């Protein structure tokens, strides 16, 4: 496990597509440093030969019939779109 | 003043509806009047669909008059945590990100409840995206604890707990990822049930940490919790982690309970950090079980007690960073007006839409999943999770259920822990391991502090043995009747 100083807030904010202010970066770095220090204790546990657990439900390989069924009508699917035109979502220009 | 209906359990309201003593319209009007009288101070609700609720109540009364009532929940108002979809109603997750979002469809639990005739009454406040333990992380302001308005109701389902405690509605739905139903239930003096992972469909629940999230019930009494659980449980092919379990008539099972259970008491859950008054009340409840013929065994859960919070904050934040990537300002949710270009739209919309705790967890989750750290953090946490689950499986082989405090303290002051995330995380120390193991857990009131604040007893059951868990909870509840005490508002 890593030392707290390994938390690179600029790199992470970029990966998470999150614009942070200078004050936020300073505050979150400090608070997350405390939390990372706390979770260091997991190093004490012997996990050799232990299978990781993704979730607790005893279900595996859930299959469904590939059947056509009613979906959300276009108007409903677009009702929360911030900007739309002719049944399409409008975004800022992507390609110059 | 509360009227005659405000503090009646839903099972009693159902009887009165059935015998024609009250109408659904009258009941909804009573809830609306109470909400108007107290919610300016409690702030449990983000919004309330007054006209919609009254229209559905009229439909219910007509069905009943025609002899077509759909069962005990027909005509009874139910509050929804503002994270569960009701078609045509707001779904904000108490976030600026979704401040104007209207659900285009129903969650499975909503479909089931409306099919049973229940009335979606309003949207209940919560910590933003269910991240928090005090409801102070709501973008719309905190909810207050009805027992002391200067204190938190717990969280993240704080609105769902406070609305029941304040007499606004008798039944609410919450969601529980690390204690978010049980802890506020304890702090507000009500019954909160987190079912086994997979018993209740998560379809239509806005995702926080998908391997831990579970919808559950909040109510005045264990019987009401059984009534509501029976209406929402069951397999759903739209949730791939939904389990094909039998759904018994939980309420009928209560009457069949045999008593004389073998109950385990995890000794590590009574150590440092536990408030002495809370510990004493929980121990008195344990003595009640012993005195009424139960076998009490001390058990040990060393890994759960020591490592659950660390495991949780790695797994939950990893899943959250992935789940919340969908809020990008493109298809729905807040879109920044300041964006310079298409990519900047993501950065600015997310910066404007999310509050501090959500940003913190996204950053932490991004870190633990990032290249070079994944094995050390996320994978190791998943392995310790396996060990914690195995530890519970072993003790539940010889015990029907486990008894512990729900929360280490009674309700704390608004603002007391809000600047120290780690201190806030530690308030979930007894509840979090139950989510990691996927087990059912319930909090039932077990007394009050000398300052008049409610205390909760947590009972942890075997997977899919909600019937047994509810019977064990009811056994204590009936002997003590804490539910007959109400806050003066």
CSV table of C-alpha atoms in Angstrom, one decimal, chain B residues 10-444:
chain,number,residue,atom,x,y,z
B,10,UNK,CA,-50.0,1.4,9.5
B,11,UNK,CA,-51.4,-2.0,10.4
B,12,UNK,CA,-54.0,-0.2,12.6
B,13,UNK,CA,-54.7,2.4,9.9
B,14,UNK,CA,-55.3,-0.6,7.5
B,15,UNK,CA,-57.9,-2.0,9.9
B,16,UNK,CA,-59.7,1.3,10.2
B,17,UNK,CA,-59.7,1.7,6.4
B,18,UNK,CA,-61.1,-1.8,6.1
B,19,UNK,CA,-63.9,-1.2,8.6
B,20,UNK,CA,-64.8,2.2,7.1
B,21,UNK,CA,-63.9,4.1,10.2
B,22,UNK,CA,-61.6,6.3,8.2
B,23,UNK,CA,-61.2,7.1,4.5
B,24,UNK,CA,-58.0,7.2,2.5
B,25,UNK,CA,-58.7,10.8,1.6
B,26,UNK,CA,-59.1,11.6,5.3
B,27,UNK,CA,-55.9,9.9,6.1
B,28,UNK,CA,-53.9,11.7,3.4
B,29,UNK,CA,-55.4,15.0,4.6
B,30,UNK,CA,-54.3,14.2,8.2
B,31,UNK,CA,-50.7,13.5,6.9
B,32,UNK,CA,-50.7,16.7,4.9
B,33,UNK,CA,-51.9,18.7,7.9
B,34,UNK,CA,-49.3,17.2,10.1
B,35,UNK,CA,-46.6,17.8,7.5
B,36,UNK,CA,-47.6,21.4,7.1
B,37,UNK,CA,-47.6,21.9,10.9
B,38,UNK,CA,-44.2,20.3,11.6
B,39,UNK,CA,-42.1,20.0,8.5
B,40,UNK,CA,-41.0,23.7,8.5
B,41,UNK,CA,-38.9,22.7,11.5
B,42,UNK,CA,-38.1,19.0,10.8
B,43,UNK,CA,-37.5,19.4,7.1
B,44,UNK,CA,-37.9,15.7,6.3
B,45,UNK,CA,-39.5,16.3,2.9
B,46,UNK,CA,-37.8,17.7,-0.2
B,47,UNK,CA,-41.2,17.8,-1.9
B,48,UNK,CA,-44.8,16.6,-1.4
B,49,UNK,CA,-47.2,15.6,-4.2
B,50,UNK,CA,-50.3,16.9,-2.5
B,51,UNK,CA,-52.7,16.8,-5.5
B,52,UNK,CA,-51.4,13.5,-6.7
B,53,UNK,CA,-51.7,11.9,-3.3
B,54,UNK,CA,-55.3,13.1,-2.8
B,55,UNK,CA,-56.3,11.9,-6.3
B,56,UNK,CA,-54.8,8.4,-5.5
B,57,UNK,CA,-56.6,8.4,-2.2
B,58,UNK,CA,-59.9,9.1,-3.9
B,59,UNK,CA,-59.2,6.2,-6.3
B,60,UNK,CA,-58.5,4.0,-3.3
B,61,UNK,CA,-61.7,5.0,-1.5
B,62,UNK,CA,-63.7,4.2,-4.6
B,63,UNK,CA,-62.0,0.8,-5.0
B,64,UNK,CA,-62.9,0.0,-1.4
B,65,UNK,CA,-66.5,1.1,-1.8
B,66,UNK,CA,-66.8,-1.2,-4.8
B,67,UNK,CA,-65.4,-4.1,-2.8
B,68,UNK,CA,-62.1,-4.1,-4.8
B,69,UNK,CA,-59.6,-3.1,-2.2
B,70,UNK,CA,-56.1,-4.4,-3.0
B,71,UNK,CA,-55.0,-5.4,0.5
B,72,UNK,CA,-53.8,-3.9,3.7
B,73,UNK,CA,-51.7,-1.1,2.1
B,74,UNK,CA,-54.5,0.2,-0.1
B,75,UNK,CA,-55.0,3.8,0.7
B,76,UNK,CA,-52.0,4.2,3.0
B,77,UNK,CA,-49.5,7.0,2.2
B,78,UNK,CA,-45.8,6.0,1.9
B,79,UNK,CA,-42.9,8.4,1.9
B,80,UNK,CA,-40.0,7.7,-0.6
B,81,UNK,CA,-36.4,8.5,0.0
B,82,UNK,CA,-35.5,10.9,-2.8
B,83,UNK,CA,-33.3,8.3,-4.4
B,84,UNK,CA,-36.1,5.9,-5.5
B,85,UNK,CA,-38.0,6.6,-8.8
B,86,UNK,CA,-41.7,7.4,-8.9
B,87,UNK,CA,-42.7,8.1,-12.5
B,88,UNK,CA,-43.6,11.8,-13.0
B,89,UNK,CA,-42.2,12.9,-9.6
B,90,UNK,CA,-38.9,14.6,-8.8
B,91,UNK,CA,-35.8,12.5,-8.0
B,92,UNK,CA,-33.1,14.7,-6.7
B,93,UNK,CA,-30.8,12.5,-4.6
B,94,UNK,CA,-30.7,15.8,-2.5
B,95,UNK,CA,-28.2,17.0,-5.1
B,96,UNK,CA,-27.9,20.1,-7.2
B,97,UNK,CA,-27.0,17.7,-10.0
B,98,UNK,CA,-30.6,16.4,-10.1
B,99,UNK,CA,-32.4,19.4,-8.8
B,100,UNK,CA,-34.8,19.4,-11.8
B,101,UNK,CA,-34.9,15.7,-12.6
B,102,UNK,CA,-38.3,14.1,-13.1
B,103,UNK,CA,-38.4,10.3,-13.1
B,104,UNK,CA,-39.5,8.9,-16.5
B,105,UNK,CA,-40.3,5.5,-15.0
B,106,UNK,CA,-41.2,3.7,-11.7
B,107,UNK,CA,-38.7,1.7,-9.6
B,108,UNK,CA,-39.8,-1.9,-9.1
B,109,UNK,CA,-40.6,-1.2,-5.5
B,110,UNK,CA,-42.8,1.7,-6.7
B,111,UNK,CA,-44.7,-0.5,-9.1
B,112,UNK,CA,-45.3,-3.1,-6.4
B,113,UNK,CA,-46.5,-0.5,-3.9
B,114,UNK,CA,-48.8,1.3,-6.2
B,115,UNK,CA,-50.2,-2.1,-7.4
B,116,UNK,CA,-50.9,-2.8,-3.7
B,117,UNK,CA,-52.8,0.5,-3.5
B,118,UNK,CA,-50.2,2.4,-1.4
B,119,UNK,CA,-49.9,6.2,-2.1
B,120,UNK,CA,-46.5,7.8,-2.9
B,121,UNK,CA,-46.8,10.8,-0.6
B,122,UNK,CA,-43.6,12.7,-1.0
B,123,UNK,CA,-39.8,12.8,-1.5
B,124,UNK,CA,-37.7,12.5,1.6
B,125,UNK,CA,-34.4,14.4,2.3
B,126,UNK,CA,-31.1,12.5,2.5
B,127,UNK,CA,-27.4,12.9,2.4
B,128,UNK,CA,-26.5,13.7,-1.2
B,129,UNK,CA,-26.4,10.5,-3.3
B,130,UNK,CA,-26.8,8.6,0.1
B,131,UNK,CA,-23.3,9.5,1.1
B,132,UNK,CA,-23.3,10.5,4.8
B,133,UNK,CA,-24.5,9.6,8.2
B,134,UNK,CA,-26.3,12.8,9.3
B,135,UNK,CA,-28.4,14.2,6.3
B,136,UNK,CA,-26.2,17.3,6.6
B,137,UNK,CA,-24.8,16.6,3.1
B,138,UNK,CA,-28.1,17.4,1.5
B,139,UNK,CA,-27.8,20.2,-1.1
B,140,UNK,CA,-31.2,21.5,0.2
B,141,UNK,CA,-30.2,21.8,3.9
B,142,UNK,CA,-30.2,19.4,6.8
B,143,UNK,CA,-33.2,17.5,8.3
B,144,UNK,CA,-33.6,17.9,12.1
B,145,UNK,CA,-34.1,15.2,14.6
B,146,UNK,CA,-37.8,15.4,15.8
B,147,UNK,CA,-36.6,14.5,19.4
B,148,UNK,CA,-34.2,17.5,19.5
B,149,UNK,CA,-34.2,19.9,16.6
B,150,UNK,CA,-30.6,20.9,17.3
B,151,UNK,CA,-29.5,17.4,16.5
B,152,UNK,CA,-29.1,15.3,13.4
B,153,UNK,CA,-31.6,12.6,12.5
B,154,UNK,CA,-28.8,10.3,11.3
B,155,UNK,CA,-28.3,9.4,7.7
B,156,UNK,CA,-28.3,9.0,4.9
B,157,UNK,CA,-32.1,8.1,5.1
B,158,UNK,CA,-32.5,10.9,7.7
B,159,UNK,CA,-35.7,12.3,6.1
B,160,UNK,CA,-37.3,8.9,5.9
B,161,UNK,CA,-36.6,8.4,9.7
B,162,UNK,CA,-37.6,11.9,10.8
B,163,UNK,CA,-40.9,11.8,8.8
B,164,UNK,CA,-42.0,8.7,10.7
B,165,UNK,CA,-40.8,10.0,14.1
B,166,UNK,CA,-42.5,13.3,13.5
B,167,UNK,CA,-45.9,11.6,12.8
B,168,UNK,CA,-46.0,12.8,9.2
B,169,UNK,CA,-46.4,9.4,7.6
B,170,UNK,CA,-46.4,5.9,9.1
B,171,UNK,CA,-44.3,4.2,6.5
B,172,UNK,CA,-41.3,5.3,4.5
B,173,UNK,CA,-38.7,3.6,2.2
B,174,UNK,CA,-35.0,4.2,2.7
B,175,UNK,CA,-31.8,2.7,1.2
B,176,UNK,CA,-28.9,1.3,3.2
B,177,UNK,CA,-25.4,1.0,1.9
B,178,UNK,CA,-23.5,1.1,5.2
B,179,UNK,CA,-26.1,1.7,7.8
B,180,UNK,CA,-28.3,4.4,6.1
B,181,UNK,CA,-31.6,2.9,7.2
B,182,UNK,CA,-30.6,1.4,10.6
B,183,UNK,CA,-28.6,4.3,12.0
B,184,UNK,CA,-31.2,7.0,11.4
B,185,UNK,CA,-33.9,4.6,12.6
B,186,UNK,CA,-31.9,4.3,15.9
B,187,UNK,CA,-31.3,8.0,16.2
B,188,UNK,CA,-35.0,8.8,15.6
B,189,UNK,CA,-36.5,6.0,17.7
B,190,UNK,CA,-38.2,4.0,14.9
B,191,UNK,CA,-37.9,0.6,13.3
B,192,UNK,CA,-35.5,0.4,10.3
B,193,UNK,CA,-35.0,-2.8,8.3
B,194,UNK,CA,-32.2,-3.4,5.8
B,195,UNK,CA,-33.1,-6.7,4.0
B,196,UNK,CA,-30.7,-9.3,2.7
B,197,UNK,CA,-28.8,-8.1,-0.4
B,198,UNK,CA,-30.8,-9.4,-3.3
B,199,UNK,CA,-34.2,-9.7,-1.6
B,200,UNK,CA,-35.6,-6.3,-2.8
B,201,UNK,CA,-35.0,-5.1,-6.4
B,202,UNK,CA,-32.7,-2.2,-6.8
B,203,UNK,CA,-34.2,-1.3,-10.2
B,204,UNK,CA,-35.0,2.4,-10.1
B,205,UNK,CA,-32.8,3.1,-7.1
B,206,UNK,CA,-30.2,5.7,-8.1
B,207,UNK,CA,-26.9,3.8,-7.6
B,208,UNK,CA,-24.3,4.7,-5.1
B,209,UNK,CA,-22.3,1.5,-4.3
B,210,UNK,CA,-24.1,-1.3,-6.2
B,211,UNK,CA,-22.7,-4.3,-4.3
B,212,UNK,CA,-23.9,-2.8,-1.0
B,213,UNK,CA,-27.0,-0.8,-1.8
B,214,UNK,CA,-30.3,-2.2,-0.6
B,215,UNK,CA,-33.8,-0.7,-0.3
B,216,UNK,CA,-35.6,-1.2,3.0
B,217,UNK,CA,-38.4,-0.2,5.2
B,218,UNK,CA,-38.8,2.4,8.0
B,219,UNK,CA,-41.8,2.3,10.3
B,220,UNK,CA,-43.1,2.7,13.8
B,221,UNK,CA,-43.5,-1.0,14.6
B,222,UNK,CA,-42.0,-4.3,13.6
B,223,UNK,CA,-45.4,-5.5,12.3
B,224,UNK,CA,-45.5,-2.4,10.0
B,225,UNK,CA,-42.0,-3.2,8.8
B,226,UNK,CA,-43.2,-6.8,8.0
B,227,UNK,CA,-46.2,-5.5,6.1
B,228,UNK,CA,-44.1,-3.1,4.0
B,229,UNK,CA,-41.4,-5.6,3.3
B,230,UNK,CA,-43.9,-8.2,2.1
B,231,UNK,CA,-45.1,-5.7,-0.5
B,232,UNK,CA,-41.6,-4.8,-1.9
B,233,UNK,CA,-39.7,-8.0,-1.7
B,234,UNK,CA,-39.2,-10.6,-4.5
B,235,UNK,CA,-37.3,-11.5,-7.6
B,236,UNK,CA,-37.0,-9.0,-10.5
B,237,UNK,CA,-35.3,-9.8,-13.7
B,238,UNK,CA,-34.4,-6.1,-14.1
B,239,UNK,CA,-31.9,-6.4,-11.3
B,240,UNK,CA,-29.3,-9.0,-12.0
B,241,UNK,CA,-28.4,-9.4,-8.4
B,242,UNK,CA,-32.0,-10.0,-7.4
B,243,UNK,CA,-32.4,-13.5,-5.8
B,244,UNK,CA,-35.2,-16.0,-6.5
B,245,UNK,CA,-36.2,-16.3,-2.9
B,246,UNK,CA,-39.6,-17.2,-1.5
B,247,UNK,CA,-41.4,-14.3,-0.1
B,248,UNK,CA,-43.4,-15.5,2.9
B,249,UNK,CA,-46.2,-13.5,4.5
B,250,UNK,CA,-43.9,-11.8,7.0
B,251,UNK,CA,-46.7,-10.5,9.1
B,252,UNK,CA,-48.3,-13.9,9.4
B,253,UNK,CA,-44.9,-15.4,10.3
B,254,UNK,CA,-44.8,-13.0,13.3
B,255,UNK,CA,-47.7,-14.8,14.9
B,256,UNK,CA,-46.0,-18.2,14.4
B,257,UNK,CA,-42.8,-17.2,16.1
B,258,UNK,CA,-41.5,-19.9,18.5
B,259,UNK,CA,-39.2,-17.8,20.7
B,260,UNK,CA,-36.3,-19.4,22.7
B,261,UNK,CA,-33.7,-18.3,20.1
B,262,UNK,CA,-30.0,-18.7,20.3
B,263,UNK,CA,-28.6,-15.2,20.1
B,264,UNK,CA,-25.0,-14.2,19.7
B,265,UNK,CA,-23.5,-11.0,21.2
B,266,UNK,CA,-20.3,-10.0,19.4
B,267,UNK,CA,-18.0,-8.9,22.2
B,268,UNK,CA,-16.0,-6.5,19.9
B,269,UNK,CA,-19.2,-4.4,19.4
B,270,UNK,CA,-19.2,-3.3,23.0
B,271,UNK,CA,-15.6,-1.8,23.2
B,272,UNK,CA,-14.1,1.6,23.2
B,273,UNK,CA,-16.2,4.4,21.6
B,274,UNK,CA,-19.5,3.0,22.7
B,275,UNK,CA,-21.4,5.6,24.8
B,276,UNK,CA,-22.1,4.1,28.3
B,277,UNK,CA,-25.8,4.9,28.2
B,278,UNK,CA,-26.2,3.3,24.8
B,279,UNK,CA,-24.3,0.2,26.0
B,280,UNK,CA,-26.4,-0.1,29.1
B,281,UNK,CA,-29.7,0.1,27.2
B,282,UNK,CA,-28.6,-2.5,24.7
B,283,UNK,CA,-27.3,-4.8,27.5
B,284,UNK,CA,-30.7,-4.4,29.2
B,285,UNK,CA,-32.4,-5.6,26.0
B,286,UNK,CA,-30.0,-8.6,25.8
B,287,UNK,CA,-31.0,-9.4,29.4
B,288,UNK,CA,-34.7,-9.4,28.3
B,289,UNK,CA,-34.0,-12.0,25.8
B,290,UNK,CA,-32.1,-14.1,28.3
B,291,UNK,CA,-34.8,-13.7,30.9
B,292,UNK,CA,-37.4,-14.9,28.4
B,293,UNK,CA,-35.8,-18.2,27.6
B,294,UNK,CA,-33.3,-17.3,24.9
B,295,UNK,CA,-29.8,-18.7,25.0
B,296,UNK,CA,-27.2,-15.8,24.9
B,297,UNK,CA,-23.8,-16.6,23.6
B,298,UNK,CA,-20.8,-14.4,23.4
B,299,UNK,CA,-19.3,-14.5,20.0
B,300,UNK,CA,-16.3,-12.9,18.3
B,301,UNK,CA,-16.1,-10.9,15.0
B,302,UNK,CA,-12.6,-9.5,15.2
B,303,UNK,CA,-12.1,-8.8,11.5
B,304,UNK,CA,-15.6,-7.2,11.1
B,305,UNK,CA,-15.0,-4.9,14.1
B,306,UNK,CA,-11.5,-3.9,13.2
B,307,UNK,CA,-11.5,-3.7,9.4
B,308,UNK,CA,-15.1,-3.2,8.1
B,309,UNK,CA,-14.9,0.6,7.9
B,310,UNK,CA,-11.6,0.6,6.0
B,311,UNK,CA,-13.0,-2.1,3.6
B,312,UNK,CA,-16.2,-0.2,3.1
B,313,UNK,CA,-14.6,3.2,2.2
B,314,UNK,CA,-12.4,1.5,-0.4
B,315,UNK,CA,-15.2,-0.6,-2.0
B,316,UNK,CA,-18.0,1.9,-1.7
B,317,UNK,CA,-16.0,4.8,-3.1
B,318,UNK,CA,-14.6,2.7,-5.9
B,319,UNK,CA,-18.1,1.8,-6.9
B,320,UNK,CA,-19.4,5.3,-6.4
B,321,UNK,CA,-16.7,6.8,-8.7
B,322,UNK,CA,-17.8,4.4,-11.4
B,323,UNK,CA,-21.5,4.8,-10.8
B,324,UNK,CA,-21.4,8.6,-10.7
B,325,UNK,CA,-19.5,8.9,-14.0
B,326,UNK,CA,-22.9,9.0,-15.6
B,327,UNK,CA,-23.5,12.5,-14.3
B,328,UNK,CA,-21.8,14.3,-17.1
B,329,UNK,CA,-24.1,17.2,-18.0
B,330,UNK,CA,-25.0,15.6,-21.4
B,331,UNK,CA,-28.2,13.5,-21.2
B,332,UNK,CA,-29.8,14.6,-18.0
B,333,UNK,CA,-28.9,16.5,-14.8
B,334,UNK,CA,-27.1,19.8,-14.3
B,335,UNK,CA,-25.3,21.2,-17.3
B,336,UNK,CA,-22.9,24.1,-16.7
B,337,UNK,CA,-23.4,27.3,-18.7
B,338,UNK,CA,-19.7,28.1,-18.3
B,339,UNK,CA,-18.2,25.2,-20.3
B,340,UNK,CA,-15.7,26.3,-22.9
B,341,UNK,CA,-16.1,23.1,-25.0
B,342,UNK,CA,-17.6,19.6,-25.0
B,343,UNK,CA,-15.0,18.1,-22.6
B,344,UNK,CA,-15.0,21.1,-20.3
B,345,UNK,CA,-18.8,20.5,-20.0
B,346,UNK,CA,-18.0,17.4,-18.0
B,347,UNK,CA,-15.5,19.1,-15.6
B,348,UNK,CA,-17.7,22.2,-15.0
B,349,UNK,CA,-21.1,20.4,-14.8
B,350,UNK,CA,-19.7,17.9,-12.2
B,351,UNK,CA,-18.0,20.7,-10.3
B,352,UNK,CA,-21.2,22.7,-10.0
B,353,UNK,CA,-23.6,19.7,-9.5
B,354,UNK,CA,-21.8,17.7,-6.7
B,355,UNK,CA,-21.3,18.7,-3.1
B,356,UNK,CA,-18.1,18.2,-1.0
B,357,UNK,CA,-18.7,14.7,0.3
B,358,UNK,CA,-19.6,13.4,-3.2
B,359,UNK,CA,-16.5,15.0,-4.7
B,360,UNK,CA,-14.3,13.5,-1.9
B,361,UNK,CA,-15.7,10.0,-2.5
B,362,UNK,CA,-15.3,10.2,-6.3
B,363,UNK,CA,-11.7,11.3,-5.8
B,364,UNK,CA,-11.0,8.5,-3.3
B,365,UNK,CA,-12.7,5.9,-5.4
B,366,UNK,CA,-10.8,7.1,-8.5
B,367,UNK,CA,-7.6,6.7,-6.6
B,368,UNK,CA,-8.2,3.2,-5.3
B,369,UNK,CA,-9.1,2.0,-8.8
B,370,UNK,CA,-6.3,3.8,-10.6
B,371,UNK,CA,-3.4,2.0,-12.2
B,372,UNK,CA,-0.8,1.0,-9.6
B,373,UNK,CA,-3.2,1.1,-6.7
B,374,UNK,CA,-5.9,-1.3,-7.6
B,375,UNK,CA,-4.3,-4.4,-6.1
B,376,UNK,CA,-3.2,-2.7,-3.0
B,377,UNK,CA,-6.5,-1.1,-2.2
B,378,UNK,CA,-9.6,-2.4,-4.1
B,379,UNK,CA,-8.6,-6.0,-4.6
B,380,UNK,CA,-7.2,-6.3,-1.0
B,381,UNK,CA,-10.5,-4.8,0.3
B,382,UNK,CA,-12.5,-7.3,-1.6
B,383,UNK,CA,-10.5,-10.1,-0.1
B,384,UNK,CA,-10.9,-8.8,3.4
B,385,UNK,CA,-14.6,-8.6,2.6
B,386,UNK,CA,-14.6,-12.3,1.9
B,387,UNK,CA,-13.0,-12.9,5.3
B,388,UNK,CA,-15.6,-10.7,7.1
B,389,UNK,CA,-18.4,-12.6,5.3
B,390,UNK,CA,-16.9,-15.9,6.4
B,391,UNK,CA,-16.7,-14.7,10.0
B,392,UNK,CA,-20.4,-13.9,10.0
B,393,UNK,CA,-21.3,-17.2,8.3
B,394,UNK,CA,-19.4,-19.1,11.0
B,395,UNK,CA,-21.1,-17.4,14.0
B,396,UNK,CA,-24.5,-17.6,12.4
B,397,UNK,CA,-24.2,-21.3,12.1
B,398,UNK,CA,-24.7,-21.6,15.8
B,399,UNK,CA,-26.8,-18.5,16.4
B,400,UNK,CA,-30.2,-17.5,15.0
B,401,UNK,CA,-29.2,-13.9,15.1
B,402,UNK,CA,-26.8,-11.4,16.6
B,403,UNK,CA,-27.5,-8.5,19.0
B,404,UNK,CA,-25.5,-5.2,19.2
B,405,UNK,CA,-25.9,-1.5,19.4
B,406,UNK,CA,-27.0,0.1,16.1
B,407,UNK,CA,-24.9,3.2,16.6
B,408,UNK,CA,-22.2,4.0,19.2
B,409,UNK,CA,-24.0,7.1,20.3
B,410,UNK,CA,-27.4,8.7,20.3
B,411,UNK,CA,-28.1,11.6,18.0
B,412,UNK,CA,-25.2,14.1,17.8
B,413,UNK,CA,-25.4,17.9,17.3
B,414,UNK,CA,-25.9,19.4,13.8
B,415,UNK,CA,-22.4,20.5,12.7
B,416,UNK,CA,-20.6,18.4,15.4
B,417,UNK,CA,-18.9,16.0,12.9
B,418,UNK,CA,-19.5,17.7,9.6
B,419,UNK,CA,-15.9,19.0,9.2
B,420,UNK,CA,-14.2,15.7,10.0
B,421,UNK,CA,-15.2,13.0,7.4
B,422,UNK,CA,-13.4,10.2,9.2
B,423,UNK,CA,-15.2,10.9,12.5
B,424,UNK,CA,-18.5,10.8,10.6
B,425,UNK,CA,-17.5,7.5,9.0
B,426,UNK,CA,-16.8,5.9,12.4
B,427,UNK,CA,-20.5,6.4,13.4
B,428,UNK,CA,-21.3,3.4,11.2
B,429,UNK,CA,-18.9,1.0,12.9
B,430,UNK,CA,-21.6,-1.5,13.9
B,431,UNK,CA,-23.7,-1.4,10.8
B,432,UNK,CA,-21.2,-1.4,7.9
B,433,UNK,CA,-20.0,-5.0,8.2
B,434,UNK,CA,-23.6,-6.2,7.8
B,435,UNK,CA,-23.7,-4.7,4.3
B,436,UNK,CA,-20.3,-6.1,3.4
B,437,UNK,CA,-21.6,-9.6,4.3
B,438,UNK,CA,-25.0,-8.9,2.6
B,439,UNK,CA,-27.0,-9.9,5.7
B,440,UNK,CA,-30.3,-8.5,6.9
B,441,UNK,CA,-30.3,-6.2,9.9
B,442,UNK,CA,-32.9,-4.3,11.8
B,443,UNK,CA,-32.8,-1.5,14.3
B,444,UNK,CA,-35.5,-1.4,17.0
